[in-house]
Amino acid sequence: MEHSRFRKPSIPLVLAGSLVAGIAWGALSRLFMRLVSTTPEFSWEGTLGIVGIGAVAFVLTGLVAGAMARGWSGWWRLAAVPALLIFAGQGLGLLPAAAGTFLAVRVRNVWLRSAALVAGLVGNYALLHSAIDFNWLQPRTLQLGLAVAVLSGAWLGLQFALAARPRAQRAPLRTATDVTRKVTV
């Protein structure tokens, strides 16, 4: 019987790690909102909404990643579908970086991988720069805000790529002949 090099991940551990990553992503997104806002106001509703959406999206994609690593049915991939709502509305600006990072992780050819990553990050920067009125911002704040947004989008793409990896193969069932063959050898 062959053993895998890696242990199968514990689902509660994967969910806990995904929750922490989602909260961190939400905090990073909240920082971006603070940096580019013309009237920076703090509200618990807005902050908890951003952090909560990030936490839920990362937990769902983490569940799918853990399920695929454990060799569960491919139907578990549907659990990540609600996480795609993160790109609705204001999250649309993160889509180019997320898609570029996703493709960069999933493609085998190094040139296509590099092109996807560069296109995604440059596209994210260009989209956000054209969509937001940055005339009132200091250049450093502008650069930091865009860097945070690009990083946030790339992080999302990486999380979705982890959830989309192939399902682990289950070990074949042992038969009586396998057992007797081992005993006689």
mmCIF file with all atom_site columns, C-alpha atoms in Angstrom:
data_model
loop_
_atom_site.group_PDB
_atom_site.id
_atom_site.type_symbol
_atom_site.label_atom_id
_atom_site.label_alt_id
_atom_site.label_comp_id
_atom_site.label_asym_id
_atom_site.label_entity_id
_atom_site.label_seq_id
_atom_site.pdbx_PDB_ins_code
_atom_site.Cartn_x
_atom_site.Cartn_y
_atom_site.Cartn_z
_atom_site.occupancy
_atom_site.B_iso_or_equiv
_atom_site.pdbx_formal_charge
_atom_site.auth_seq_id
_atom_site.auth_comp_id
_atom_site.auth_asym_id
_atom_site.auth_atom_id
_atom_site.pdbx_PDB_model_num
ATOM 1   C CA . MET A 1 1   ? 0.000   0.000   0.000   1.00 0.00 ? 1   MET A CA 1
ATOM 2   C CA . GLU A 1 2   ? 1.483   3.325   -1.040  1.00 0.00 ? 2   GLU A CA 1
ATOM 3   C CA . HIS A 1 3   ? 1.357   6.255   1.310   1.00 0.00 ? 3   HIS A CA 1
ATOM 4   C CA . SER A 1 4   ? 0.982   9.834   0.222   1.00 0.00 ? 4   SER A CA 1
ATOM 5   C CA . ARG A 1 5   ? 3.875   12.171  0.960   1.00 0.00 ? 5   ARG A CA 1
ATOM 6   C CA . PHE A 1 6   ? 1.500   14.607  2.563   1.00 0.00 ? 6   PHE A CA 1
ATOM 7   C CA . ARG A 1 7   ? -1.147  14.074  5.165   1.00 0.00 ? 7   ARG A CA 1
ATOM 8   C CA . LYS A 1 8   ? -4.670  14.908  4.198   1.00 0.00 ? 8   LYS A CA 1
ATOM 9   C CA . PRO A 1 9   ? -5.638  18.207  5.781   1.00 0.00 ? 9   PRO A CA 1
ATOM 10  C CA . SER A 1 10  ? -8.023  18.365  8.690   1.00 0.00 ? 10  SER A CA 1
ATOM 11  C CA . ILE A 1 11  ? -11.173 20.162  7.541   1.00 0.00 ? 11  ILE A CA 1
ATOM 12  C CA . PRO A 1 12  ? -11.622 22.109  10.825  1.00 0.00 ? 12  PRO A CA 1
ATOM 13  C CA . LEU A 1 13  ? -7.998  23.251  10.575  1.00 0.00 ? 13  LEU A CA 1
ATOM 14  C CA . VAL A 1 14  ? -8.470  24.309  6.948   1.00 0.00 ? 14  VAL A CA 1
ATOM 15  C CA . LEU A 1 15  ? -11.645 26.207  7.862   1.00 0.00 ? 15  LEU A CA 1
ATOM 16  C CA . ALA A 1 16  ? -9.930  27.946  10.788  1.00 0.00 ? 16  ALA A CA 1
ATOM 17  C CA . GLY A 1 17  ? -7.001  28.976  8.589   1.00 0.00 ? 17  GLY A CA 1
ATOM 18  C CA . SER A 1 18  ? -9.368  30.169  5.881   1.00 0.00 ? 18  SER A CA 1
ATOM 19  C CA . LEU A 1 19  ? -11.336 32.196  8.417   1.00 0.00 ? 19  LEU A CA 1
ATOM 20  C CA . VAL A 1 20  ? -8.173  33.926  9.644   1.00 0.00 ? 20  VAL A CA 1
ATOM 21  C CA . ALA A 1 21  ? -7.073  34.571  6.041   1.00 0.00 ? 21  ALA A CA 1
ATOM 22  C CA . GLY A 1 22  ? -10.529 35.934  5.183   1.00 0.00 ? 22  GLY A CA 1
ATOM 23  C CA . ILE A 1 23  ? -10.507 38.292  8.154   1.00 0.00 ? 23  ILE A CA 1
ATOM 24  C CA . ALA A 1 24  ? -7.014  39.485  7.187   1.00 0.00 ? 24  ALA A CA 1
ATOM 25  C CA . TRP A 1 25  ? -8.165  39.975  3.593   1.00 0.00 ? 25  TRP A CA 1
ATOM 26  C CA . GLY A 1 26  ? -11.189 41.943  4.822   1.00 0.00 ? 26  GLY A CA 1
ATOM 27  C CA . ALA A 1 27  ? -8.942  44.151  6.951   1.00 0.00 ? 27  ALA A CA 1
ATOM 28  C CA . LEU A 1 28  ? -6.698  44.756  3.929   1.00 0.00 ? 28  LEU A CA 1
ATOM 29  C CA . SER A 1 29  ? -9.738  45.670  1.839   1.00 0.00 ? 29  SER A CA 1
ATOM 30  C CA . ARG A 1 30  ? -10.946 48.009  4.578   1.00 0.00 ? 30  ARG A CA 1
ATOM 31  C CA . LEU A 1 31  ? -7.527  49.694  4.538   1.00 0.00 ? 31  LEU A CA 1
ATOM 32  C CA . PHE A 1 32  ? -7.899  50.233  0.799   1.00 0.00 ? 32  PHE A CA 1
ATOM 33  C CA . MET A 1 33  ? -11.338 51.798  1.314   1.00 0.00 ? 33  MET A CA 1
ATOM 34  C CA . ARG A 1 34  ? -9.870  54.099  3.941   1.00 0.00 ? 34  ARG A CA 1
ATOM 35  C CA . LEU A 1 35  ? -6.992  55.153  1.697   1.00 0.00 ? 35  LEU A CA 1
ATOM 36  C CA . VAL A 1 36  ? -9.086  56.061  -1.339  1.00 0.00 ? 36  VAL A CA 1
ATOM 37  C CA . SER A 1 37  ? -12.151 57.520  0.356   1.00 0.00 ? 37  SER A CA 1
ATOM 38  C CA . THR A 1 38  ? -12.777 61.242  -0.130  1.00 0.00 ? 38  THR A CA 1
ATOM 39  C CA . THR A 1 39  ? -14.520 61.421  3.241   1.00 0.00 ? 39  THR A CA 1
ATOM 40  C CA . PRO A 1 40  ? -12.868 58.771  5.406   1.00 0.00 ? 40  PRO A CA 1
ATOM 41  C CA . GLU A 1 41  ? -15.448 57.879  8.021   1.00 0.00 ? 41  GLU A CA 1
ATOM 42  C CA . PHE A 1 42  ? -15.370 54.839  10.230  1.00 0.00 ? 42  PHE A CA 1
ATOM 43  C CA . SER A 1 43  ? -18.505 52.776  10.699  1.00 0.00 ? 43  SER A CA 1
ATOM 44  C CA . TRP A 1 44  ? -18.802 49.419  12.357  1.00 0.00 ? 44  TRP A CA 1
ATOM 45  C CA . GLU A 1 45  ? -21.412 48.326  9.828   1.00 0.00 ? 45  GLU A CA 1
ATOM 46  C CA . GLY A 1 46  ? -19.151 48.969  6.858   1.00 0.00 ? 46  GLY A CA 1
ATOM 47  C CA . THR A 1 47  ? -16.075 47.460  8.467   1.00 0.00 ? 47  THR A CA 1
ATOM 48  C CA . LEU A 1 48  ? -17.868 44.349  9.689   1.00 0.00 ? 48  LEU A CA 1
ATOM 49  C CA . GLY A 1 49  ? -19.573 43.999  6.305   1.00 0.00 ? 49  GLY A CA 1
ATOM 50  C CA . ILE A 1 50  ? -16.265 44.022  4.422   1.00 0.00 ? 50  ILE A CA 1
ATOM 51  C CA . VAL A 1 51  ? -14.528 41.723  6.909   1.00 0.00 ? 51  VAL A CA 1
ATOM 52  C CA . GLY A 1 52  ? -17.561 39.404  7.065   1.00 0.00 ? 52  GLY A CA 1
ATOM 53  C CA . ILE A 1 53  ? -17.821 39.061  3.291   1.00 0.00 ? 53  ILE A CA 1
ATOM 54  C CA . GLY A 1 54  ? -14.111 38.273  3.099   1.00 0.00 ? 54  GLY A CA 1
ATOM 55  C CA . ALA A 1 55  ? -14.351 35.726  5.906   1.00 0.00 ? 55  ALA A CA 1
ATOM 56  C CA . VAL A 1 56  ? -17.323 33.929  4.336   1.00 0.00 ? 56  VAL A CA 1
ATOM 57  C CA . ALA A 1 57  ? -15.716 33.867  0.869   1.00 0.00 ? 57  ALA A CA 1
ATOM 58  C CA . PHE A 1 58  ? -12.437 32.489  2.204   1.00 0.00 ? 58  PHE A CA 1
ATOM 59  C CA . VAL A 1 59  ? -14.153 29.881  4.391   1.00 0.00 ? 59  VAL A CA 1
ATOM 60  C CA . LEU A 1 60  ? -16.188 28.651  1.402   1.00 0.00 ? 60  LEU A CA 1
ATOM 61  C CA . THR A 1 61  ? -13.149 28.414  -0.864  1.00 0.00 ? 61  THR A CA 1
ATOM 62  C CA . GLY A 1 62  ? -11.152 26.844  1.978   1.00 0.00 ? 62  GLY A CA 1
ATOM 63  C CA . LEU A 1 63  ? -13.853 24.218  2.407   1.00 0.00 ? 63  LEU A CA 1
ATOM 64  C CA . VAL A 1 64  ? -13.611 23.372  -1.283  1.00 0.00 ? 64  VAL A CA 1
ATOM 65  C CA . ALA A 1 65  ? -9.791  23.245  -1.150  1.00 0.00 ? 65  ALA A CA 1
ATOM 66  C CA . GLY A 1 66  ? -9.906  20.915  1.859   1.00 0.00 ? 66  GLY A CA 1
ATOM 67  C CA . ALA A 1 67  ? -12.571 18.721  0.286   1.00 0.00 ? 67  ALA A CA 1
ATOM 68  C CA . MET A 1 68  ? -10.579 18.366  -2.929  1.00 0.00 ? 68  MET A CA 1
ATOM 69  C CA . ALA A 1 69  ? -7.378  17.588  -1.004  1.00 0.00 ? 69  ALA A CA 1
ATOM 70  C CA . ARG A 1 70  ? -9.181  14.843  0.890   1.00 0.00 ? 70  ARG A CA 1
ATOM 71  C CA . GLY A 1 71  ? -10.569 13.325  -2.314  1.00 0.00 ? 71  GLY A CA 1
ATOM 72  C CA . TRP A 1 72  ? -14.212 14.145  -1.682  1.00 0.00 ? 72  TRP A CA 1
ATOM 73  C CA . SER A 1 73  ? -16.741 14.315  -4.499  1.00 0.00 ? 73  SER A CA 1
ATOM 74  C CA . GLY A 1 74  ? -16.366 17.058  -7.095  1.00 0.00 ? 74  GLY A CA 1
ATOM 75  C CA . TRP A 1 75  ? -19.797 18.361  -6.104  1.00 0.00 ? 75  TRP A CA 1
ATOM 76  C CA . TRP A 1 76  ? -18.120 20.143  -3.206  1.00 0.00 ? 76  TRP A CA 1
ATOM 77  C CA . ARG A 1 77  ? -16.776 22.675  -5.701  1.00 0.00 ? 77  ARG A CA 1
ATOM 78  C CA . LEU A 1 78  ? -20.252 24.213  -5.815  1.00 0.00 ? 78  LEU A CA 1
ATOM 79  C CA . ALA A 1 79  ? -19.707 25.443  -2.255  1.00 0.00 ? 79  ALA A CA 1
ATOM 80  C CA . ALA A 1 80  ? -17.384 28.134  -3.655  1.00 0.00 ? 80  ALA A CA 1
ATOM 81  C CA . VAL A 1 81  ? -19.991 29.593  -6.031  1.00 0.00 ? 81  VAL A CA 1
ATOM 82  C CA . PRO A 1 82  ? -21.403 32.083  -3.470  1.00 0.00 ? 82  PRO A CA 1
ATOM 83  C CA . ALA A 1 83  ? -17.850 33.343  -2.909  1.00 0.00 ? 83  ALA A CA 1
ATOM 84  C CA . LEU A 1 84  ? -17.878 34.681  -6.478  1.00 0.00 ? 84  LEU A CA 1
ATOM 85  C CA . LEU A 1 85  ? -20.323 37.359  -5.294  1.00 0.00 ? 85  LEU A CA 1
ATOM 86  C CA . ILE A 1 86  ? -17.294 39.108  -3.832  1.00 0.00 ? 86  ILE A CA 1
ATOM 87  C CA . PHE A 1 87  ? -16.719 40.473  -7.351  1.00 0.00 ? 87  PHE A CA 1
ATOM 88  C CA . ALA A 1 88  ? -20.190 42.043  -7.505  1.00 0.00 ? 88  ALA A CA 1
ATOM 89  C CA . GLY A 1 89  ? -20.430 45.794  -7.146  1.00 0.00 ? 89  GLY A CA 1
ATOM 90  C CA . GLN A 1 90  ? -17.334 47.402  -5.642  1.00 0.00 ? 90  GLN A CA 1
ATOM 91  C CA . GLY A 1 91  ? -15.388 44.135  -5.766  1.00 0.00 ? 91  GLY A CA 1
ATOM 92  C CA . LEU A 1 92  ? -15.342 44.216  -9.569  1.00 0.00 ? 92  LEU A CA 1
ATOM 93  C CA . GLY A 1 93  ? -12.122 46.219  -9.431  1.00 0.00 ? 93  GLY A CA 1
ATOM 94  C CA . LEU A 1 94  ? -10.352 43.183  -7.960  1.00 0.00 ? 94  LEU A CA 1
ATOM 95  C CA . LEU A 1 95  ? -11.354 40.855  -10.796 1.00 0.00 ? 95  LEU A CA 1
ATOM 96  C CA . PRO A 1 96  ? -8.386  41.429  -13.161 1.00 0.00 ? 96  PRO A CA 1
ATOM 97  C CA . ALA A 1 97  ? -5.763  40.685  -10.492 1.00 0.00 ? 97  ALA A CA 1
ATOM 98  C CA . ALA A 1 98  ? -7.748  37.731  -9.162  1.00 0.00 ? 98  ALA A CA 1
ATOM 99  C CA . ALA A 1 99  ? -8.215  36.248  -12.649 1.00 0.00 ? 99  ALA A CA 1
ATOM 100 C CA . GLY A 1 100 ? -4.570  36.825  -13.581 1.00 0.00 ? 100 GLY A CA 1
ATOM 101 C CA . THR A 1 101 ? -3.310  35.204  -10.390 1.00 0.00 ? 101 THR A CA 1
ATOM 102 C CA . PHE A 1 102 ? -5.754  32.315  -10.780 1.00 0.00 ? 102 PHE A CA 1
ATOM 103 C CA . LEU A 1 103 ? -4.511  31.637  -14.315 1.00 0.00 ? 103 LEU A CA 1
ATOM 104 C CA . ALA A 1 104 ? -0.878  32.072  -13.281 1.00 0.00 ? 104 ALA A CA 1
ATOM 105 C CA . VAL A 1 105 ? -1.280  29.371  -10.648 1.00 0.00 ? 105 VAL A CA 1
ATOM 106 C CA . ARG A 1 106 ? -3.265  26.988  -12.858 1.00 0.00 ? 106 ARG A CA 1
ATOM 107 C CA . VAL A 1 107 ? -1.298  27.213  -16.153 1.00 0.00 ? 107 VAL A CA 1
ATOM 108 C CA . ARG A 1 108 ? 1.804   25.027  -16.601 1.00 0.00 ? 108 ARG A CA 1
ATOM 109 C CA . ASN A 1 109 ? 3.648   27.013  -19.290 1.00 0.00 ? 109 ASN A CA 1
ATOM 110 C CA . VAL A 1 110 ? 5.955   29.548  -17.617 1.00 0.00 ? 110 VAL A CA 1
ATOM 111 C CA . TRP A 1 111 ? 5.457   32.170  -20.354 1.00 0.00 ? 111 TRP A CA 1
ATOM 112 C CA . LEU A 1 112 ? 1.674   31.952  -20.176 1.00 0.00 ? 112 LEU A CA 1
ATOM 113 C CA . ARG A 1 113 ? 1.904   31.999  -16.391 1.00 0.00 ? 113 ARG A CA 1
ATOM 114 C CA . SER A 1 114 ? 4.004   35.161  -16.432 1.00 0.00 ? 114 SER A CA 1
ATOM 115 C CA . ALA A 1 115 ? 1.784   36.815  -19.033 1.00 0.00 ? 115 ALA A CA 1
ATOM 116 C CA . ALA A 1 116 ? -1.381  36.028  -17.059 1.00 0.00 ? 116 ALA A CA 1
ATOM 117 C CA . LEU A 1 117 ? 0.071   37.411  -13.846 1.00 0.00 ? 117 LEU A CA 1
ATOM 118 C CA . VAL A 1 118 ? 1.393   40.605  -15.443 1.00 0.00 ? 118 VAL A CA 1
ATOM 119 C CA . ALA A 1 119 ? -1.831  41.163  -17.413 1.00 0.00 ? 119 ALA A CA 1
ATOM 120 C CA . GLY A 1 120 ? -3.924  40.659  -14.289 1.00 0.00 ? 120 GLY A CA 1
ATOM 121 C CA . LEU A 1 121 ? -1.892  42.979  -12.098 1.00 0.00 ? 121 LEU A CA 1
ATOM 122 C CA . VAL A 1 122 ? -1.527  45.696  -14.737 1.00 0.00 ? 122 VAL A CA 1
ATOM 123 C CA . GLY A 1 123 ? -5.207  45.377  -15.632 1.00 0.00 ? 123 GLY A CA 1
ATOM 124 C CA . ASN A 1 124 ? -6.173  45.701  -11.974 1.00 0.00 ? 124 ASN A CA 1
ATOM 125 C CA . TYR A 1 125 ? -4.017  48.793  -11.567 1.00 0.00 ? 125 TYR A CA 1
ATOM 126 C CA . ALA A 1 126 ? -5.375  50.389  -14.751 1.00 0.00 ? 126 ALA A CA 1
ATOM 127 C CA . LEU A 1 127 ? -9.008  49.615  -13.940 1.00 0.00 ? 127 LEU A CA 1
ATOM 128 C CA . LEU A 1 128 ? -8.797  51.021  -10.429 1.00 0.00 ? 128 LEU A CA 1
ATOM 129 C CA . HIS A 1 129 ? -6.800  54.050  -11.528 1.00 0.00 ? 129 HIS A CA 1
ATOM 130 C CA . SER A 1 130 ? -9.414  54.947  -14.155 1.00 0.00 ? 130 SER A CA 1
ATOM 131 C CA . ALA A 1 131 ? -12.443 54.206  -11.958 1.00 0.00 ? 131 ALA A CA 1
ATOM 132 C CA . ILE A 1 132 ? -11.512 56.274  -8.911  1.00 0.00 ? 132 ILE A CA 1
ATOM 133 C CA . ASP A 1 133 ? -10.991 60.036  -8.824  1.00 0.00 ? 133 ASP A CA 1
ATOM 134 C CA . PHE A 1 134 ? -7.480  60.251  -7.441  1.00 0.00 ? 134 PHE A CA 1
ATOM 135 C CA . ASN A 1 135 ? -6.925  63.964  -8.103  1.00 0.00 ? 135 ASN A CA 1
ATOM 136 C CA . TRP A 1 136 ? -7.270  64.874  -4.454  1.00 0.00 ? 136 TRP A CA 1
ATOM 137 C CA . LEU A 1 137 ? -4.897  62.155  -3.165  1.00 0.00 ? 137 LEU A CA 1
ATOM 138 C CA . GLN A 1 138 ? -1.246  62.597  -2.331  1.00 0.00 ? 138 GLN A CA 1
ATOM 139 C CA . PRO A 1 139 ? 0.962   60.512  -4.657  1.00 0.00 ? 139 PRO A CA 1
ATOM 140 C CA . ARG A 1 140 ? 2.130   58.250  -1.816  1.00 0.00 ? 140 ARG A CA 1
ATOM 141 C CA . THR A 1 141 ? -1.414  57.560  -0.676  1.00 0.00 ? 141 THR A CA 1
ATOM 142 C CA . LEU A 1 142 ? -2.406  56.824  -4.262  1.00 0.00 ? 142 LEU A CA 1
ATOM 143 C CA . GLN A 1 143 ? 0.455   54.369  -4.742  1.00 0.00 ? 143 GLN A CA 1
ATOM 144 C CA . LEU A 1 144 ? -0.191  52.660  -1.420  1.00 0.00 ? 144 LEU A CA 1
ATOM 145 C CA . GLY A 1 145 ? -3.936  52.394  -2.076  1.00 0.00 ? 145 GLY A CA 1
ATOM 146 C CA . LEU A 1 146 ? -3.428  50.865  -5.509  1.00 0.00 ? 146 LEU A CA 1
ATOM 147 C CA . ALA A 1 147 ? -0.768  48.485  -4.193  1.00 0.00 ? 147 ALA A CA 1
ATOM 148 C CA . VAL A 1 148 ? -3.146  47.318  -1.466  1.00 0.00 ? 148 VAL A CA 1
ATOM 149 C CA . ALA A 1 149 ? -5.922  46.772  -4.028  1.00 0.00 ? 149 ALA A CA 1
ATOM 150 C CA . VAL A 1 150 ? -3.684  44.824  -6.408  1.00 0.00 ? 150 VAL A CA 1
ATOM 151 C CA . LEU A 1 151 ? -2.384  42.685  -3.533  1.00 0.00 ? 151 LEU A CA 1
ATOM 152 C CA . SER A 1 152 ? -5.939  42.076  -2.368  1.00 0.00 ? 152 SER A CA 1
ATOM 153 C CA . GLY A 1 153 ? -7.044  40.975  -5.836  1.00 0.00 ? 153 GLY A CA 1
ATOM 154 C CA . ALA A 1 154 ? -4.047  38.687  -6.262  1.00 0.00 ? 154 ALA A CA 1
ATOM 155 C CA . TRP A 1 155 ? -4.729  37.126  -2.874  1.00 0.00 ? 155 TRP A CA 1
ATOM 156 C CA . LEU A 1 156 ? -8.301  36.366  -3.959  1.00 0.00 ? 156 LEU A CA 1
ATOM 157 C CA . GLY A 1 157 ? -7.052  34.731  -7.144  1.00 0.00 ? 157 GLY A CA 1
ATOM 158 C CA . LEU A 1 158 ? -4.673  32.545  -5.164  1.00 0.00 ? 158 LEU A CA 1
ATOM 159 C CA . GLN A 1 159 ? -7.465  31.465  -2.827  1.00 0.00 ? 159 GLN A CA 1
ATOM 160 C CA . PHE A 1 160 ? -9.733  30.529  -5.749  1.00 0.00 ? 160 PHE A CA 1
ATOM 161 C CA . ALA A 1 161 ? -6.855  28.663  -7.427  1.00 0.00 ? 161 ALA A CA 1
ATOM 162 C CA . LEU A 1 162 ? -6.331  26.595  -4.287  1.00 0.00 ? 162 LEU A CA 1
ATOM 163 C CA . ALA A 1 163 ? -10.007 25.692  -4.317  1.00 0.00 ? 163 ALA A CA 1
ATOM 164 C CA . ALA A 1 164 ? -9.889  24.729  -8.005  1.00 0.00 ? 164 ALA A CA 1
ATOM 165 C CA . ARG A 1 165 ? -7.019  22.263  -7.793  1.00 0.00 ? 165 ARG A CA 1
ATOM 166 C CA . PRO A 1 166 ? -7.696  18.695  -8.875  1.00 0.00 ? 166 PRO A CA 1
ATOM 167 C CA . ARG A 1 167 ? -9.319  16.253  -6.529  1.00 0.00 ? 167 ARG A CA 1
ATOM 168 C CA . ALA A 1 168 ? -6.946  13.913  -4.692  1.00 0.00 ? 168 ALA A CA 1
ATOM 169 C CA . GLN A 1 169 ? -7.087  10.303  -5.779  1.00 0.00 ? 169 GLN A CA 1
ATOM 170 C CA . ARG A 1 170 ? -8.459  7.867   -3.273  1.00 0.00 ? 170 ARG A CA 1
ATOM 171 C CA . ALA A 1 171 ? -6.407  4.793   -2.488  1.00 0.00 ? 171 ALA A CA 1
ATOM 172 C CA . PRO A 1 172 ? -7.781  1.679   -4.174  1.00 0.00 ? 172 PRO A CA 1
ATOM 173 C CA . LEU A 1 173 ? -9.660  -0.738  -1.968  1.00 0.00 ? 173 LEU A CA 1
ATOM 174 C CA . ARG A 1 174 ? -7.630  -3.676  -0.763  1.00 0.00 ? 174 ARG A CA 1
ATOM 175 C CA . THR A 1 175 ? -8.838  -7.070  -1.844  1.00 0.00 ? 175 THR A CA 1
ATOM 176 C CA . ALA A 1 176 ? -8.311  -10.459 -0.261  1.00 0.00 ? 176 ALA A CA 1
ATOM 177 C CA . THR A 1 177 ? -5.741  -11.337 -2.944  1.00 0.00 ? 177 THR A CA 1
ATOM 178 C CA . ASP A 1 178 ? -3.706  -8.227  -2.077  1.00 0.00 ? 178 ASP A CA 1
ATOM 179 C CA . VAL A 1 179 ? -3.618  -9.274  1.557   1.00 0.00 ? 179 VAL A CA 1
ATOM 180 C CA . THR A 1 180 ? -2.642  -12.888 0.806   1.00 0.00 ? 180 THR A CA 1
ATOM 181 C CA . ARG A 1 181 ? -0.017  -11.733 -1.687  1.00 0.00 ? 181 ARG A CA 1
ATOM 182 C CA . LYS A 1 182 ? 1.630   -9.611  1.033   1.00 0.00 ? 182 LYS A CA 1
ATOM 183 C CA . VAL A 1 183 ? 1.551   -12.456 3.545   1.00 0.00 ? 183 VAL A CA 1
ATOM 184 C CA . THR A 1 184 ? 3.177   -14.957 1.173   1.00 0.00 ? 184 THR A CA 1
ATOM 185 C CA . VAL A 1 185 ? 5.978   -12.618 0.051   1.00 0.00 ? 185 VAL A CA 1
#
